[in-house]
Amino acid sequence: DQQVKQNSPSLSVQEGRISILNCDYTNSMFDYFLWYKKYPAEGPTFLISISSIKDKNEDGRFTVFLNKSAKHLSLHIVPSQPGDSAVYFCAASALDSWGKLQFGAGTQVVVTP
Amino acid sequence: DAGVIQSPRHEVTEMGQEVTLRCKPISGHNSLFWYRQTMMRGLELLIYFNNNVPIDDSGMPEDRFSAKMPNASFSTLKIQPSEPRDSAVYFCASCPSSYNEQFFGPGTRLTVL
C-alpha cells in the first residue's frame, strides 16, 4: 500500500512563477519528511526536509509546509527557474523505523520560459 | 569529494544469468541503502546496512536477491538467476548514522532480456 502519495504526476509552470508540489501521507507514525529532486540519468538529490515538530522550513527559494492534522505537505519553489525542471519526490520516515524512507511516485515539473 | 559510486552504470544480460551490482558509499557514511525504481512500484527500499551489518532486508523481493557489505567502503547486490521482471534502475545511497538525508548514487540501469 502506498503510504506516501503524490497525486499530480506533472506540473507545468512559467519561469519566475511559484511552483507548488503536494504530498499526502497515511501513516501517522511518520515524523520526518524530505523532498528529493531527480534529473534524468542521475540519482535523487536531497533538497529540503522538515521534522514533524515544525510546520515550515525554508531554504532559499524552497519552502516546505507541513500540516500534520491533514497529513499533507507541500513544497513551494519561488521563483521557478528552468533548472528546476526535474522530477520531485516526497519521502517520509518514522522514528521507529529509521532508514526506511517511503517515497511518493514523483511529480514531473517543467518550467517554461 | 566523490559522491556515492555505482558500477556498472548500465547492464544488459540474458534471463538466467547472474548479475552483480556494486556500490562504494561516501567515505565516513556508515549506513548504506539499496533501492529499486520501476514504473509500476516507484522507488522502493530493498535492504539497508548499518556499520556493515544488514538491518532490514524486508524489501528484498525474493531469494534470488542477495546483498553483502564486506567492509565500510563496498557493497554488492546480486541477482541469481536474473529474470526480465528484474529490469529496473537500482540505486545505492549512503548517509551517516542518525541522519535522515540519504545521498544517492547515479544508479545502475539493468535490462534482463
Short mmCIF file of C-alpha atoms in Angstrom, two decimals:
data_model
loop_
_atom_site.label_atom_id
_atom_site.label_comp_id
_atom_site.label_asym_id
_atom_site.label_seq_id
_atom_site.Cartn_x
_atom_site.Cartn_y
_atom_site.Cartn_z
CA ASP A 1 0.00 0.00 0.00
CA GLN A 2 1.25 3.42 -0.94
CA GLN A 3 1.74 5.39 2.29
CA VAL A 4 3.10 8.49 0.57
CA LYS A 5 1.11 9.85 -2.34
CA GLN A 6 1.86 12.48 -4.90
CA ASN A 7 -1.33 12.73 -6.87
CA SER A 8 -0.08 15.12 -9.53
CA PRO A 9 2.21 13.30 -11.95
CA SER A 10 3.17 16.52 -13.69
CA LEU A 11 3.21 20.27 -13.27
CA SER A 12 3.97 22.98 -15.80
CA VAL A 13 4.86 26.45 -14.57
CA GLN A 14 6.19 29.62 -16.13
CA GLU A 15 9.65 30.85 -15.25
CA GLY A 16 9.51 33.30 -12.39
CA ARG A 17 6.22 31.98 -11.04
CA ILE A 18 5.63 29.82 -8.00
CA SER A 19 5.67 26.02 -8.22
CA ILE A 20 3.60 24.20 -5.62
CA LEU A 21 4.03 20.46 -5.25
CA ASN A 22 1.77 18.46 -2.97
CA CYS A 23 2.22 15.27 -0.99
CA ASP A 24 -0.18 13.34 1.23
CA TYR A 25 0.62 10.53 3.65
CA THR A 26 -1.43 7.99 5.51
CA ASN A 27 0.90 6.74 8.25
CA SER A 28 0.52 8.83 11.42
CA MET A 29 3.86 7.45 12.68
CA PHE A 30 5.79 9.43 10.07
CA ASP A 31 7.73 12.18 11.79
CA TYR A 32 10.28 13.31 9.23
CA PHE A 33 9.67 14.37 5.67
CA LEU A 34 12.03 15.05 2.81
CA TRP A 35 11.92 16.32 -0.73
CA TYR A 36 14.28 15.00 -3.36
CA LYS A 37 14.90 16.28 -6.86
CA LYS A 38 15.88 13.99 -9.72
CA TYR A 39 17.28 14.75 -13.15
CA PRO A 40 17.25 12.08 -15.90
CA ALA A 41 20.05 9.51 -15.63
CA GLU A 42 21.03 10.77 -12.18
CA GLY A 43 20.20 9.69 -8.65
CA PRO A 44 17.78 11.66 -6.47
CA THR A 45 19.35 14.66 -4.75
CA PHE A 46 18.25 15.82 -1.32
CA LEU A 47 16.52 19.20 -1.45
CA ILE A 48 14.90 20.08 1.85
CA SER A 49 13.37 18.38 4.88
CA ILE A 50 11.07 19.05 7.79
CA SER A 51 10.56 17.47 11.17
CA SER A 52 7.06 16.89 12.50
CA ILE A 53 7.70 19.38 15.32
CA LYS A 54 7.73 22.17 12.75
CA ASP A 55 5.18 23.37 10.26
CA LYS A 56 7.51 25.26 7.94
CA ASN A 57 11.10 25.09 6.80
CA GLU A 58 12.71 27.46 4.34
CA ASP A 59 15.93 27.23 2.37
CA GLY A 60 16.46 29.90 -0.23
CA ARG A 61 13.85 29.56 -2.96
CA PHE A 62 12.46 26.36 -1.42
CA THR A 63 9.93 26.19 1.40
CA VAL A 64 8.25 23.10 2.77
CA PHE A 65 4.99 23.33 4.70
CA LEU A 66 3.65 20.55 6.90
CA ASN A 67 0.03 20.19 8.01
CA LYS A 68 0.02 17.25 10.42
CA SER A 69 -3.71 17.24 11.04
CA ALA A 70 -4.35 16.91 7.31
CA LYS A 71 -1.35 14.60 6.79
CA HIS A 72 -0.26 16.87 3.99
CA LEU A 73 2.91 18.62 3.00
CA SER A 74 3.79 20.89 0.15
CA LEU A 75 6.92 22.23 -1.49
CA HIS A 76 6.96 25.79 -2.78
CA ILE A 77 9.59 26.94 -5.25
CA VAL A 78 9.73 30.72 -5.69
CA PRO A 79 10.69 31.92 -8.21
CA SER A 80 10.79 28.90 -10.51
CA GLN A 81 13.79 28.65 -12.81
CA PRO A 82 14.42 26.50 -15.90
CA GLY A 83 16.97 24.46 -13.92
CA ASP A 84 14.17 23.42 -11.59
CA SER A 85 12.72 21.21 -14.35
CA ALA A 86 13.05 17.75 -12.82
CA VAL A 87 11.10 15.03 -11.04
CA TYR A 88 10.41 15.81 -7.39
CA PHE A 89 9.90 13.04 -4.86
CA CYS A 90 8.33 13.36 -1.46
CA ALA A 91 9.62 10.92 1.16
CA ALA A 92 8.78 10.14 4.77
CA SER A 93 10.26 8.18 7.64
CA ALA A 94 9.09 7.10 11.06
CA LEU A 95 11.13 7.34 14.25
CA ASP A 96 10.70 3.64 14.99
CA SER A 97 11.94 2.62 11.56
CA TRP A 98 14.85 4.90 10.89
CA GLY A 99 16.37 4.48 7.46
CA LYS A 100 13.21 3.22 5.82
CA LEU A 101 12.25 6.09 3.59
CA GLN A 102 8.89 5.71 1.88
CA PHE A 103 8.81 7.58 -1.41
CA GLY A 104 5.93 9.02 -3.36
CA ALA A 105 5.60 8.37 -7.09
CA GLY A 106 7.08 11.73 -8.02
CA THR A 107 5.90 14.87 -9.81
CA GLN A 108 7.50 15.94 -13.08
CA VAL A 109 7.97 19.72 -13.07
CA VAL A 110 8.52 21.59 -16.31
CA VAL A 111 9.47 25.26 -16.08
CA THR A 112 8.75 27.08 -19.32
CA PRO A 113 10.35 30.36 -20.43
CA ASP B 1 34.72 14.99 -2.94
CA ALA B 2 33.32 11.91 -4.67
CA GLY B 3 29.73 11.01 -4.06
CA VAL B 4 28.27 7.52 -3.99
CA ILE B 5 29.80 5.48 -6.80
CA GLN B 6 27.92 2.72 -8.57
CA SER B 7 29.04 0.31 -11.24
CA PRO B 8 28.22 -0.61 -13.85
CA ARG B 9 26.01 2.28 -14.98
CA HIS B 10 24.26 0.04 -17.48
CA GLU B 11 23.93 -3.74 -17.57
CA VAL B 12 22.21 -5.83 -20.20
CA THR B 13 22.02 -9.54 -19.56
CA GLU B 14 20.02 -12.57 -20.51
CA MET B 15 17.47 -14.30 -18.34
CA GLY B 16 19.08 -16.82 -16.04
CA GLN B 17 22.41 -15.06 -15.79
CA GLU B 18 23.92 -13.81 -12.56
CA VAL B 19 24.09 -10.05 -12.14
CA THR B 20 26.25 -8.20 -9.61
CA LEU B 21 25.80 -4.51 -8.91
CA ARG B 22 28.43 -2.61 -6.97
CA CYS B 23 28.40 0.40 -4.70
CA LYS B 24 31.00 2.50 -2.93
CA PRO B 25 29.42 4.75 -0.30
CA ILE B 26 30.66 8.18 0.66
CA SER B 27 33.64 7.91 2.97
CA GLY B 28 32.59 8.21 6.61
CA HIS B 29 28.99 7.24 5.96
CA ASN B 30 28.18 4.12 7.94
CA SER B 31 24.69 3.45 6.62
CA LEU B 32 24.08 2.08 3.12
CA PHE B 33 20.82 1.50 1.28
CA TRP B 34 19.83 -0.34 -1.89
CA TYR B 35 16.74 0.85 -3.78
CA ARG B 36 14.99 -0.25 -6.94
CA GLN B 37 12.99 2.07 -9.17
CA THR B 38 10.37 0.76 -11.59
CA MET B 39 7.45 2.37 -13.34
CA MET B 40 4.98 0.17 -11.51
CA ARG B 41 6.32 0.41 -7.96
CA GLY B 42 8.35 3.62 -7.96
CA LEU B 43 11.34 3.86 -5.61
CA GLU B 44 11.36 1.04 -3.10
CA LEU B 45 13.89 0.17 -0.43
CA LEU B 46 15.35 -3.31 -0.81
CA ILE B 47 17.80 -3.56 2.08
CA TYR B 48 19.92 -1.37 4.30
CA PHE B 49 23.09 -1.82 6.31
CA ASN B 50 24.40 -0.04 9.37
CA ASN B 51 28.10 -0.44 10.15
CA ASN B 52 28.27 -3.19 7.51
CA VAL B 53 25.51 -5.22 9.20
CA PRO B 54 22.22 -5.84 7.37
CA ILE B 55 19.48 -4.23 9.45
CA ASP B 56 16.36 -4.68 7.36
CA ASP B 57 16.04 -6.81 4.23
CA SER B 58 12.25 -6.97 4.22
CA GLY B 59 12.18 -5.23 0.86
CA MET B 60 14.24 -7.86 -0.92
CA PRO B 61 11.76 -9.35 -3.36
CA GLU B 62 12.93 -12.97 -3.48
CA ASP B 63 15.69 -15.35 -2.52
CA ARG B 64 17.21 -14.66 -5.91
CA PHE B 65 18.33 -11.33 -4.48
CA SER B 66 21.19 -11.06 -2.02
CA ALA B 67 23.31 -8.18 -0.73
CA LYS B 68 26.59 -8.01 1.10
CA MET B 69 28.73 -5.35 2.67
CA PRO B 70 32.13 -6.88 3.39
CA ASN B 71 33.62 -3.58 4.52
CA ALA B 72 32.72 0.06 5.06
CA SER B 73 33.61 1.08 1.53
CA PHE B 74 31.96 -1.56 -0.62
CA SER B 75 28.64 -3.31 -1.11
CA THR B 76 27.18 -5.63 -3.72
CA LEU B 77 23.67 -6.53 -4.77
CA LYS B 78 23.45 -9.84 -6.56
CA ILE B 79 20.60 -11.33 -8.56
CA GLN B 80 20.89 -15.02 -9.38
CA PRO B 81 19.24 -16.10 -11.60
CA SER B 82 18.02 -12.87 -13.18
CA GLU B 83 14.56 -12.57 -14.75
CA PRO B 84 13.07 -9.99 -17.16
CA ARG B 85 10.92 -8.56 -14.34
CA ASP B 86 14.11 -7.57 -12.52
CA SER B 87 14.69 -4.91 -15.17
CA ALA B 88 14.83 -1.60 -13.30
CA VAL B 89 17.15 1.14 -12.13
CA TYR B 90 18.96 0.16 -8.95
CA PHE B 91 20.20 2.92 -6.68
CA CYS B 92 22.61 2.81 -3.82
CA ALA B 93 22.51 5.52 -1.15
CA SER B 94 24.52 6.27 1.97
CA CYS B 95 24.37 8.54 4.98
CA PRO B 96 25.88 8.97 8.42
CA SER B 97 24.00 7.08 11.13
CA SER B 98 21.14 9.02 12.71
CA TYR B 99 20.85 11.25 9.64
CA ASN B 100 17.70 11.10 7.59
CA GLU B 101 19.10 12.68 4.46
CA GLN B 102 20.42 9.93 2.22
CA PHE B 103 22.85 10.61 -0.61
CA PHE B 104 22.13 8.66 -3.77
CA GLY B 105 24.44 7.30 -6.41
CA PRO B 106 23.70 7.69 -10.14
CA GLY B 107 22.09 4.26 -10.38
CA THR B 108 22.57 1.13 -12.47
CA ARG B 109 20.09 0.56 -15.26
CA LEU B 110 19.56 -3.19 -15.52
CA THR B 111 17.91 -4.81 -18.52
CA VAL B 112 17.24 -8.53 -18.42
CA LEU B 113 16.29 -9.95 -21.82
#
